[in-house]
Structure formats: structure tokens, C-alpha cells
PDB file of C-alpha atoms in Angstrom:
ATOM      1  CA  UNK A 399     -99.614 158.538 185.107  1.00  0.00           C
ATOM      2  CA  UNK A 400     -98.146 155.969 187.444  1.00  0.00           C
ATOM      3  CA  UNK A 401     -98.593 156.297 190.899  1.00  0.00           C
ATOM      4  CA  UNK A 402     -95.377 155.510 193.237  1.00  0.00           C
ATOM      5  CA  UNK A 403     -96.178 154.792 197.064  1.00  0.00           C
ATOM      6  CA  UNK A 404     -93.729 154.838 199.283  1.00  0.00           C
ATOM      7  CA  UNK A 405     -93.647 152.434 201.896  1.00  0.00           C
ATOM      8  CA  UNK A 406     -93.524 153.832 205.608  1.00  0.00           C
ATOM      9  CA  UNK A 407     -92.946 152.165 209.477  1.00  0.00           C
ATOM     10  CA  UNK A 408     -94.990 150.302 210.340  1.00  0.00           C
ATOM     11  CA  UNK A 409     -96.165 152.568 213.441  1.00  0.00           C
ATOM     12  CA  UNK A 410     -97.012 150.507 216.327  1.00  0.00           C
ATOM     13  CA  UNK A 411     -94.252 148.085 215.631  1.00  0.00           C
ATOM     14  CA  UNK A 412     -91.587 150.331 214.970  1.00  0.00           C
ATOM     15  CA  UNK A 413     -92.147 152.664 218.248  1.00  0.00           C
ATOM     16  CA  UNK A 414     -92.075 149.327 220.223  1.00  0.00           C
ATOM     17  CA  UNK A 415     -88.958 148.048 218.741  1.00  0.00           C
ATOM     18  CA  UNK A 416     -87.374 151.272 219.514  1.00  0.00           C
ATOM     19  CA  UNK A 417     -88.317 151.655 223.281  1.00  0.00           C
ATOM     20  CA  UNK A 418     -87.359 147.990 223.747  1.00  0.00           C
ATOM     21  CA  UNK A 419     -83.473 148.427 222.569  1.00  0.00           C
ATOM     22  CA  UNK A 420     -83.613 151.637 224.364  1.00  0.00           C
ATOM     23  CA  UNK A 421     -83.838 149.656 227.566  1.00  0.00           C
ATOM     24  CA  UNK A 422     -81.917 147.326 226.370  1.00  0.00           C
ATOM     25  CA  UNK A 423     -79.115 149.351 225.701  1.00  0.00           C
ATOM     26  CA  UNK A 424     -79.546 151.474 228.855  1.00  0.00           C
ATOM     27  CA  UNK A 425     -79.345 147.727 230.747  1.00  0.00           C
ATOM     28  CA  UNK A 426     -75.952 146.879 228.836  1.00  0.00           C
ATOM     29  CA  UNK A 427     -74.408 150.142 229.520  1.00  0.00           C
ATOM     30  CA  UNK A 428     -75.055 150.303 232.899  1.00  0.00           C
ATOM     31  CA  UNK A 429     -74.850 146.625 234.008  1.00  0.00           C
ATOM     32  CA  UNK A 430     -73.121 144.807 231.412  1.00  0.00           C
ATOM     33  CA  UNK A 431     -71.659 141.945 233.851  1.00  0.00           C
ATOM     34  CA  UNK A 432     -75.388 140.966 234.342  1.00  0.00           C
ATOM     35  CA  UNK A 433     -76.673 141.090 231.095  1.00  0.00           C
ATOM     36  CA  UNK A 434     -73.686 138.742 229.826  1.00  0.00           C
ATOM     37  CA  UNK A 435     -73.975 136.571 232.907  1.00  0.00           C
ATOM     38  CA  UNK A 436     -77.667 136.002 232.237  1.00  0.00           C
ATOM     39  CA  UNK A 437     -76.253 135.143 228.151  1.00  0.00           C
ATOM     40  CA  UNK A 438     -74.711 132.673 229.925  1.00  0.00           C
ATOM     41  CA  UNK A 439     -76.757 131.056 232.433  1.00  0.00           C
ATOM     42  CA  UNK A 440     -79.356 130.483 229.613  1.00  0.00           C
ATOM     43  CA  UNK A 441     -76.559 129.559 227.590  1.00  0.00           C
ATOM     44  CA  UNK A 442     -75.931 126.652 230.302  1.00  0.00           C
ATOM     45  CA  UNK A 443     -79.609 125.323 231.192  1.00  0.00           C
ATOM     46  CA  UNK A 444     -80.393 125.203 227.322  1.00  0.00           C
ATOM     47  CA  UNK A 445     -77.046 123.105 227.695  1.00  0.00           C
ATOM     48  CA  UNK A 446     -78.047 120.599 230.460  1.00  0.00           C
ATOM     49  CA  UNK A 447     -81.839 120.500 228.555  1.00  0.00           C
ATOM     50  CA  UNK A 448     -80.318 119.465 225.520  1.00  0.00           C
ATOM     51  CA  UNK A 449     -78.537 116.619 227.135  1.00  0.00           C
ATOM     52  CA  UNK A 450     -81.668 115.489 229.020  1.00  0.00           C
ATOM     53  CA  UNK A 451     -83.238 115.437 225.568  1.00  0.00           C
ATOM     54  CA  UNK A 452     -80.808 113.052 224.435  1.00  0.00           C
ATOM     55  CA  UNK A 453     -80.837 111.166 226.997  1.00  0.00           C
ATOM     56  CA  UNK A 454     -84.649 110.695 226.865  1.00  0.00           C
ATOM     57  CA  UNK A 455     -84.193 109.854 223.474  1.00  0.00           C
ATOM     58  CA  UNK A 456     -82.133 107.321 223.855  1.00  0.00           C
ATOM     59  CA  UNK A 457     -84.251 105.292 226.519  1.00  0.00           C
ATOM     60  CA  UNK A 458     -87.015 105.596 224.416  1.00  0.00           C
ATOM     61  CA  UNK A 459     -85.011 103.952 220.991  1.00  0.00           C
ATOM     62  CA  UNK A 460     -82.513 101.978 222.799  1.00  0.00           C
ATOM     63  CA  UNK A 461     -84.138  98.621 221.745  1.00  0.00           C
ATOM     64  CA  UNK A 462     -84.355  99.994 218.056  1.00  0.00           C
ATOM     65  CA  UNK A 463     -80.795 101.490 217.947  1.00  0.00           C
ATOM     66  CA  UNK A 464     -78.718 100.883 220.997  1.00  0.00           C
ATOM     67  CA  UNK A 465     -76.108 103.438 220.643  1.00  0.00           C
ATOM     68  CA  UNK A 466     -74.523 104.023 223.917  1.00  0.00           C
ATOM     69  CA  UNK A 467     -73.124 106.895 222.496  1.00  0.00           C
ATOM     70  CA  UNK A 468     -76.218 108.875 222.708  1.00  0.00           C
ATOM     71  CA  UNK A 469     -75.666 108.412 226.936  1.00  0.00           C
ATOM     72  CA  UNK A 470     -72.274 109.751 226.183  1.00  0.00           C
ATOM     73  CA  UNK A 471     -73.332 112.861 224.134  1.00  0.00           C
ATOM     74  CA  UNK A 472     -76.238 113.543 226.387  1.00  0.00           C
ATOM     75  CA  UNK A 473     -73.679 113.263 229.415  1.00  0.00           C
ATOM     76  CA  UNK A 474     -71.109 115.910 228.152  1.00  0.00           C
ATOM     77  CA  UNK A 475     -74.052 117.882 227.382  1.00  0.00           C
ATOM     78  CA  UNK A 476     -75.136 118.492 230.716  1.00  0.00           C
ATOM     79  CA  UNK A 477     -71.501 118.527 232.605  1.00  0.00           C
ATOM     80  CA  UNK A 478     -70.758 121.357 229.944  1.00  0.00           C
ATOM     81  CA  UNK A 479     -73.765 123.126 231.280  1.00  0.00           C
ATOM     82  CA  UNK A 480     -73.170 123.056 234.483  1.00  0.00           C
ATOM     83  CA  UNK A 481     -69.928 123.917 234.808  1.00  0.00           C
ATOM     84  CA  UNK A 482     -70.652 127.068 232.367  1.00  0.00           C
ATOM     85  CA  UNK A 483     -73.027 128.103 235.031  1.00  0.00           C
ATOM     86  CA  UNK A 484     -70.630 127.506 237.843  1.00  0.00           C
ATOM     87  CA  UNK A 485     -68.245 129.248 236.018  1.00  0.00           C
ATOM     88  CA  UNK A 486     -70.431 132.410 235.899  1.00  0.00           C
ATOM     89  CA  UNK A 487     -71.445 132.157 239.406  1.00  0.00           C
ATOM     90  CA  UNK A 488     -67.698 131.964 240.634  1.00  0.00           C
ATOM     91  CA  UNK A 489     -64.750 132.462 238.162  1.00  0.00           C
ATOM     92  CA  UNK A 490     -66.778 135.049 235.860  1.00  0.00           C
ATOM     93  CA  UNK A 491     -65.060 138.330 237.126  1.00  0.00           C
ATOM     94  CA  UNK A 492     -61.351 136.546 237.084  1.00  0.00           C
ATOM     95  CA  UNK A 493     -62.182 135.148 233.447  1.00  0.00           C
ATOM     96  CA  UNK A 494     -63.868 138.303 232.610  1.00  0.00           C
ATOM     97  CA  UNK A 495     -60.187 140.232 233.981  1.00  0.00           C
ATOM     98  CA  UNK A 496     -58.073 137.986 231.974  1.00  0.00           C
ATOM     99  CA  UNK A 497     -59.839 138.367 228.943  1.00  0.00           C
ATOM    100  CA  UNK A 498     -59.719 142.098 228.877  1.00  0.00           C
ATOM    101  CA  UNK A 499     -56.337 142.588 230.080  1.00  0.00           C
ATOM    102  CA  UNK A 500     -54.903 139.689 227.491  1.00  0.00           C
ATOM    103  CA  UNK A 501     -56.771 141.949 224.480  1.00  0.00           C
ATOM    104  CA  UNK A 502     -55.143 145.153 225.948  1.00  0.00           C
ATOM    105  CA  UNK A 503     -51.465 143.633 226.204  1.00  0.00           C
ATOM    106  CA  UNK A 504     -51.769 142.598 223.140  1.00  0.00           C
ATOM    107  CA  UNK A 505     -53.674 145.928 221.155  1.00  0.00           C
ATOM    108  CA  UNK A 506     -50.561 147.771 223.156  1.00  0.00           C
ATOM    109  CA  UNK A 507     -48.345 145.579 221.904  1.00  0.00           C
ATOM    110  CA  UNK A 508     -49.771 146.247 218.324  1.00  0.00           C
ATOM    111  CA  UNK A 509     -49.574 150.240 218.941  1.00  0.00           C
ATOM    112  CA  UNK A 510     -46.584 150.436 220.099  1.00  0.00           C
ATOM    113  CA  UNK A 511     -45.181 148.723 217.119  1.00  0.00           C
ATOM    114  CA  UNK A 512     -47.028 150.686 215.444  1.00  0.00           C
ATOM    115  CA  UNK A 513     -45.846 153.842 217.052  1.00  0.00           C
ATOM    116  CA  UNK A 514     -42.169 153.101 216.551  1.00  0.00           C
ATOM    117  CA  UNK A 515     -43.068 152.184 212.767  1.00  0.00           C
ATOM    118  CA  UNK A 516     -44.441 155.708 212.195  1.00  0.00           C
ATOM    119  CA  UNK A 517     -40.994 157.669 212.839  1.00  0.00           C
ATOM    120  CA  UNK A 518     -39.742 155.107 209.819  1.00  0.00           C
ATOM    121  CA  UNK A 519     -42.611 156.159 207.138  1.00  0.00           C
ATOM    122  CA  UNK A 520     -42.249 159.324 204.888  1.00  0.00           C
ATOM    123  CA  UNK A 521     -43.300 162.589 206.091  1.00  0.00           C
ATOM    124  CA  UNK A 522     -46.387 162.717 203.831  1.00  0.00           C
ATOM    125  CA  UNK A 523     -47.676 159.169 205.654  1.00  0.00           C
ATOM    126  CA  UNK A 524     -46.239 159.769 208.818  1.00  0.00           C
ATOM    127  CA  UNK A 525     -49.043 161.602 210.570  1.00  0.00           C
ATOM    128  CA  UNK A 526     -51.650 159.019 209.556  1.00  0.00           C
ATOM    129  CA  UNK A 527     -49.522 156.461 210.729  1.00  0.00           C
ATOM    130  CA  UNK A 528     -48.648 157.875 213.846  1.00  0.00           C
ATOM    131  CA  UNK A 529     -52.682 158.796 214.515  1.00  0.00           C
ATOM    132  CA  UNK A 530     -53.314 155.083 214.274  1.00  0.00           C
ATOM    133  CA  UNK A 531     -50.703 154.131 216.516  1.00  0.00           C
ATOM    134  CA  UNK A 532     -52.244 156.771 219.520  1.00  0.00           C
ATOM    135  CA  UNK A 533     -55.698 155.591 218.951  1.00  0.00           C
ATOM    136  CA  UNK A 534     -54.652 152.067 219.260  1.00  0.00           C
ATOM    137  CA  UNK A 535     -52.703 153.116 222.295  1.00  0.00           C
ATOM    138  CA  UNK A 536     -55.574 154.493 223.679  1.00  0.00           C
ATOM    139  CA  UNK A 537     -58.045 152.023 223.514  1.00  0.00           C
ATOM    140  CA  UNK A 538     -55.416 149.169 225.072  1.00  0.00           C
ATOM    141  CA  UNK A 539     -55.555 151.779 227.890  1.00  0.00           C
ATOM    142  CA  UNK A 540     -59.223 152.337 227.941  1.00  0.00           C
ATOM    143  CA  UNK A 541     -60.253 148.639 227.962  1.00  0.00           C
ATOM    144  CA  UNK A 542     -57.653 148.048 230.811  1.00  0.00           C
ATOM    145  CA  UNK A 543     -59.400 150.333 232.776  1.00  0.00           C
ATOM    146  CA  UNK A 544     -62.830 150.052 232.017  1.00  0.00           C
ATOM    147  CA  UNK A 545     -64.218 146.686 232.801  1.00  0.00           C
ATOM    148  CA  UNK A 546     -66.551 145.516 230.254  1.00  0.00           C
ATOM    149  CA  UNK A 547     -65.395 148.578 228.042  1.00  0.00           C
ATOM    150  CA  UNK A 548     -66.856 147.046 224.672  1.00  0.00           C
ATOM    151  CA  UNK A 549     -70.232 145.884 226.120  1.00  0.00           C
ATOM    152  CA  UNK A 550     -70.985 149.216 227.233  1.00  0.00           C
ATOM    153  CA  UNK A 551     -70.077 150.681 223.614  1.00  0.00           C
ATOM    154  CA  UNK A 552     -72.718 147.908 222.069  1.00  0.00           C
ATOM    155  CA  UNK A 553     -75.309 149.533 225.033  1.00  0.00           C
ATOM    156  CA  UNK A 554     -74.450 152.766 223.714  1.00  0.00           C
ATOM    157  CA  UNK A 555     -75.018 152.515 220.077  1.00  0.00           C
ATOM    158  CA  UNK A 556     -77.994 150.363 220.930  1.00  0.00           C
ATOM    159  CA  UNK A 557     -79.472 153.586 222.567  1.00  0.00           C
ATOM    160  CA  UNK A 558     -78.300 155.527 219.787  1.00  0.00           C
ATOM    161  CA  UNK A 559     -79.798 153.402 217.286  1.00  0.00           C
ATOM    162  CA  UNK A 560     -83.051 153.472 219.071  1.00  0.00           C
ATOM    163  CA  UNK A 561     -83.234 157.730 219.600  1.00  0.00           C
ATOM    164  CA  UNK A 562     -82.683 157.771 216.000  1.00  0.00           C
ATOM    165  CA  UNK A 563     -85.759 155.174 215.332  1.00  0.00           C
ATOM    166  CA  UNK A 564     -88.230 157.110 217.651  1.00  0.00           C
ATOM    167  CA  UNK A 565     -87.054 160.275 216.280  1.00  0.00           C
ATOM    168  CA  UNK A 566     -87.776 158.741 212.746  1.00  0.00           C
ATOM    169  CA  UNK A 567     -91.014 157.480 214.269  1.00  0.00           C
ATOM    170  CA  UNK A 568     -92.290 160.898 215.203  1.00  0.00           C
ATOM    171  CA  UNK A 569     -91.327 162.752 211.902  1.00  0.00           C
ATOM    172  CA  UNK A 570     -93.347 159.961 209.878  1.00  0.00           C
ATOM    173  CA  UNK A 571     -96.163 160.282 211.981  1.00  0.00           C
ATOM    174  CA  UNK A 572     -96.659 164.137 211.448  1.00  0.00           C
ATOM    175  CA  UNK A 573     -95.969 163.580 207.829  1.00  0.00           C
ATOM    176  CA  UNK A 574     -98.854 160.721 208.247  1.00  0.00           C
ATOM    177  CA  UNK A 575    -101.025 163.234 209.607  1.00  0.00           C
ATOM    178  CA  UNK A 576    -100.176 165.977 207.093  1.00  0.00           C
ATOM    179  CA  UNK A 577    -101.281 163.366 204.452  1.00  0.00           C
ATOM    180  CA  UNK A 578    -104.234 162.609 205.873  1.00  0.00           C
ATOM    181  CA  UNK A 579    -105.096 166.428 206.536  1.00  0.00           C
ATOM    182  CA  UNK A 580    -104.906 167.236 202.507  1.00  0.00           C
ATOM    183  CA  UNK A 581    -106.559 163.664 201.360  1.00  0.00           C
ATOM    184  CA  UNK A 582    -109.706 164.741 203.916  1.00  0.00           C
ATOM    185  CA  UNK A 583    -109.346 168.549 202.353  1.00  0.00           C
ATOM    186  CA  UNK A 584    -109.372 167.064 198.705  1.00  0.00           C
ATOM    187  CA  UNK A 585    -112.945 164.961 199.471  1.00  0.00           C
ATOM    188  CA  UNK A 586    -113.905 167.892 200.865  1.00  0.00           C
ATOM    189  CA  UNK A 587    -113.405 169.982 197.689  1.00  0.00           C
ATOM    190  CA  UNK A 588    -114.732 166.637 195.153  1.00  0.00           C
ATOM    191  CA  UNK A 589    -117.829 166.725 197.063  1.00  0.00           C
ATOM    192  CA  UNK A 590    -118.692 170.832 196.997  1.00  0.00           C
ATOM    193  CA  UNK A 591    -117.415 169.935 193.110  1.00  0.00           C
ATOM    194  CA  UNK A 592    -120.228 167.348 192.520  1.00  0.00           C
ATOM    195  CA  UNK A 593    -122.761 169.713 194.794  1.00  0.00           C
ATOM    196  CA  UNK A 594    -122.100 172.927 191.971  1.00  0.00           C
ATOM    197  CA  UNK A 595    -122.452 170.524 188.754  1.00  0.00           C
ATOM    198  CA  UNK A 596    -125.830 168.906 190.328  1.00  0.00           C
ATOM    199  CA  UNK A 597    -126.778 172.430 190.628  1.00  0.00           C
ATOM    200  CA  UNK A 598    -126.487 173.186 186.828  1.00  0.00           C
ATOM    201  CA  UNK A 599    -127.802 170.112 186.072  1.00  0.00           C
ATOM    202  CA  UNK A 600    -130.807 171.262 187.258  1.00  0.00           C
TER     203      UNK A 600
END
């Protein structure tokens, strides 16, 4: 008879993985603005880098391929860093405002249409349609409101994801152990086994 194993976490790993999005979903929730400004300050030195690579490049190949356009690229490179940065440092919070409250207009926009499409439908749609429109409604509202509304979502199901791995951890480890508790019990029994037929042997 075939034997089938079945393949299980990989223990160490997995229980690391899981406390590490725990934090880092705990982080997002609670201080999204400084999680995404980090995104982008390494966003904007990787930036600026990246044009001093070219840059270096170019001195060192100008006399094989004199491209000024390499100075050009490399250039543009680092101004787009930089002002990315300065952008975080000073205009994040008024970006940050605009964005949200441009994506609310306009999901309010949408449920409100919405809303005044679901008196038109059929009775037999008309709930569904009109459940839509409210829940559309409502998250306009909510992201209005709430600043950085769908970063601290992401942070939640992050945390969520990683309860449900440690949980998963510590059910595969006591099933682990429970293996290991019979396979010890069945060498156990093999070796009384081979003790008895010695015994008639002799």
C-alpha cells in the first residue's frame, strides 16, 4: 500500500512569519501616516541612488559612449527623489487630505446615483440594489472621516491573517507531538515483539 505524507509548516519559519505581520499590522493600524511616509522616503533615496549610479556610470564610459543623456537621466533621477522626500516631509498630510476626500466625493457621487437608481428597479431587485447604494454611502462617509481609513483595514487583516497562522501553528504542533507520541509507542511495542519471538527461539 502507498503511503501519502502530508506536507506540514515548516515550524520555526512559519511562527516567525506570523509574529512579524502581527507587528506589522499592529504598526499600520495604529500609525499608518508613518509607515507610508517611511514607503516613501525609501522610495526617494533609492531614487536619488539610482541617479548617482547613472551618473557614475556615465563618467566611467563617457570616452567609450558619450551619451550626455545618461547626465540627463541620472539628473531627473535624483530631483525626482528629492522632491518625493520633501513632499513627505511637508505637503504629505494636504496630499494625503486631497486624496481621500477626492475618492469619497466621488464613491458618494457613485452611491447616490446609485441610491436614486434603486427606487427605478423592480421590487424583486430593489432591495439588493438599494443595499449597495447604503454601503457605498457609507464608506464615502467613513473614509472622509477616518484619515488613512484603507491603510488601517490592510493593518487589520494583516493581524487577522497572522492570529489565524499562529493559531494554525499551534494546532500542527500538538498534532506533531501526537504523531510523535504513537510512532515512539509503536517502537516500543516492535521491540517487546522481537524480545517474545527471541524468547521462543530459544
Amino acid at each position: 500500500m502507498k503511503r501519502i505524507e502530508v506536507k506540514t509548516y515548516n515550524m520555526g519559519e512559519s511562527l516567525f512569519n506570523a509574529i512579524l505581520f502581527f507587528i506589522l499590522g499592529i504598526v499600520l493600524f495604529t500609525n499608518p501616516n508613518g509607515v507610508v511616509k517611511f514607503v516613501i522616503y525609501i522610495l526617494g533615496v533609492f531614487s536619488i541612488l539610482a541617479g548617482i549610479f547613472k551618473l557614475l556610470v556615465y563618467y566611467k564610459t563617457a570616452q567609450f559612449n558619450p551619451n550626455k543623456k545618461e547626465i540627463v537621466n541620472g539628473m531627473m533621477y535624483m530631483i525626482l527623489g528629492m522632491i518625493t522626500i520633501v513632499c513627505a516631509i511637508v505637503f504629505f498630510d494636504a496630499i494625503e487630505t486631497v486624496l481621500r476626500l477626492t475618492v469619497a466625493v466621488f464613491l458618494l457621487y457613485i452611491g447616490i446615483n446609485r441610491l436614486i437608481n434603486a427606487f427605478k428597479e423592480a421590487k424583486g431587485n430593489r432591495a439588493i440594489y438599494f443595499i449597495n447604494a447604503i454601503l457605498i454611502i457609507g464608506a464615502a462617509i467613513a473614509l472622509a472621516l477616518i484619515q488613512n481609513l484603507p491603510f488601517r483595514i490592510v493593518g487589520l487583516f494583516i493581524v487577522g491573517y497572522s492570529i489565524i497562522e499562529m493559531i494554525g501553528f499551534i494546532f500542527c504542533k500538538r498534532k506533531m507531538n501526537s504523531k510523535m507520541e504513537i510512532k515512539e509507542a509503536t517502537i516500543i511495542l516492535e521491540k517487546e515483539e522481537d524480545t517474545d519471538k527471541r524468547e521462543l527461539l530459544k
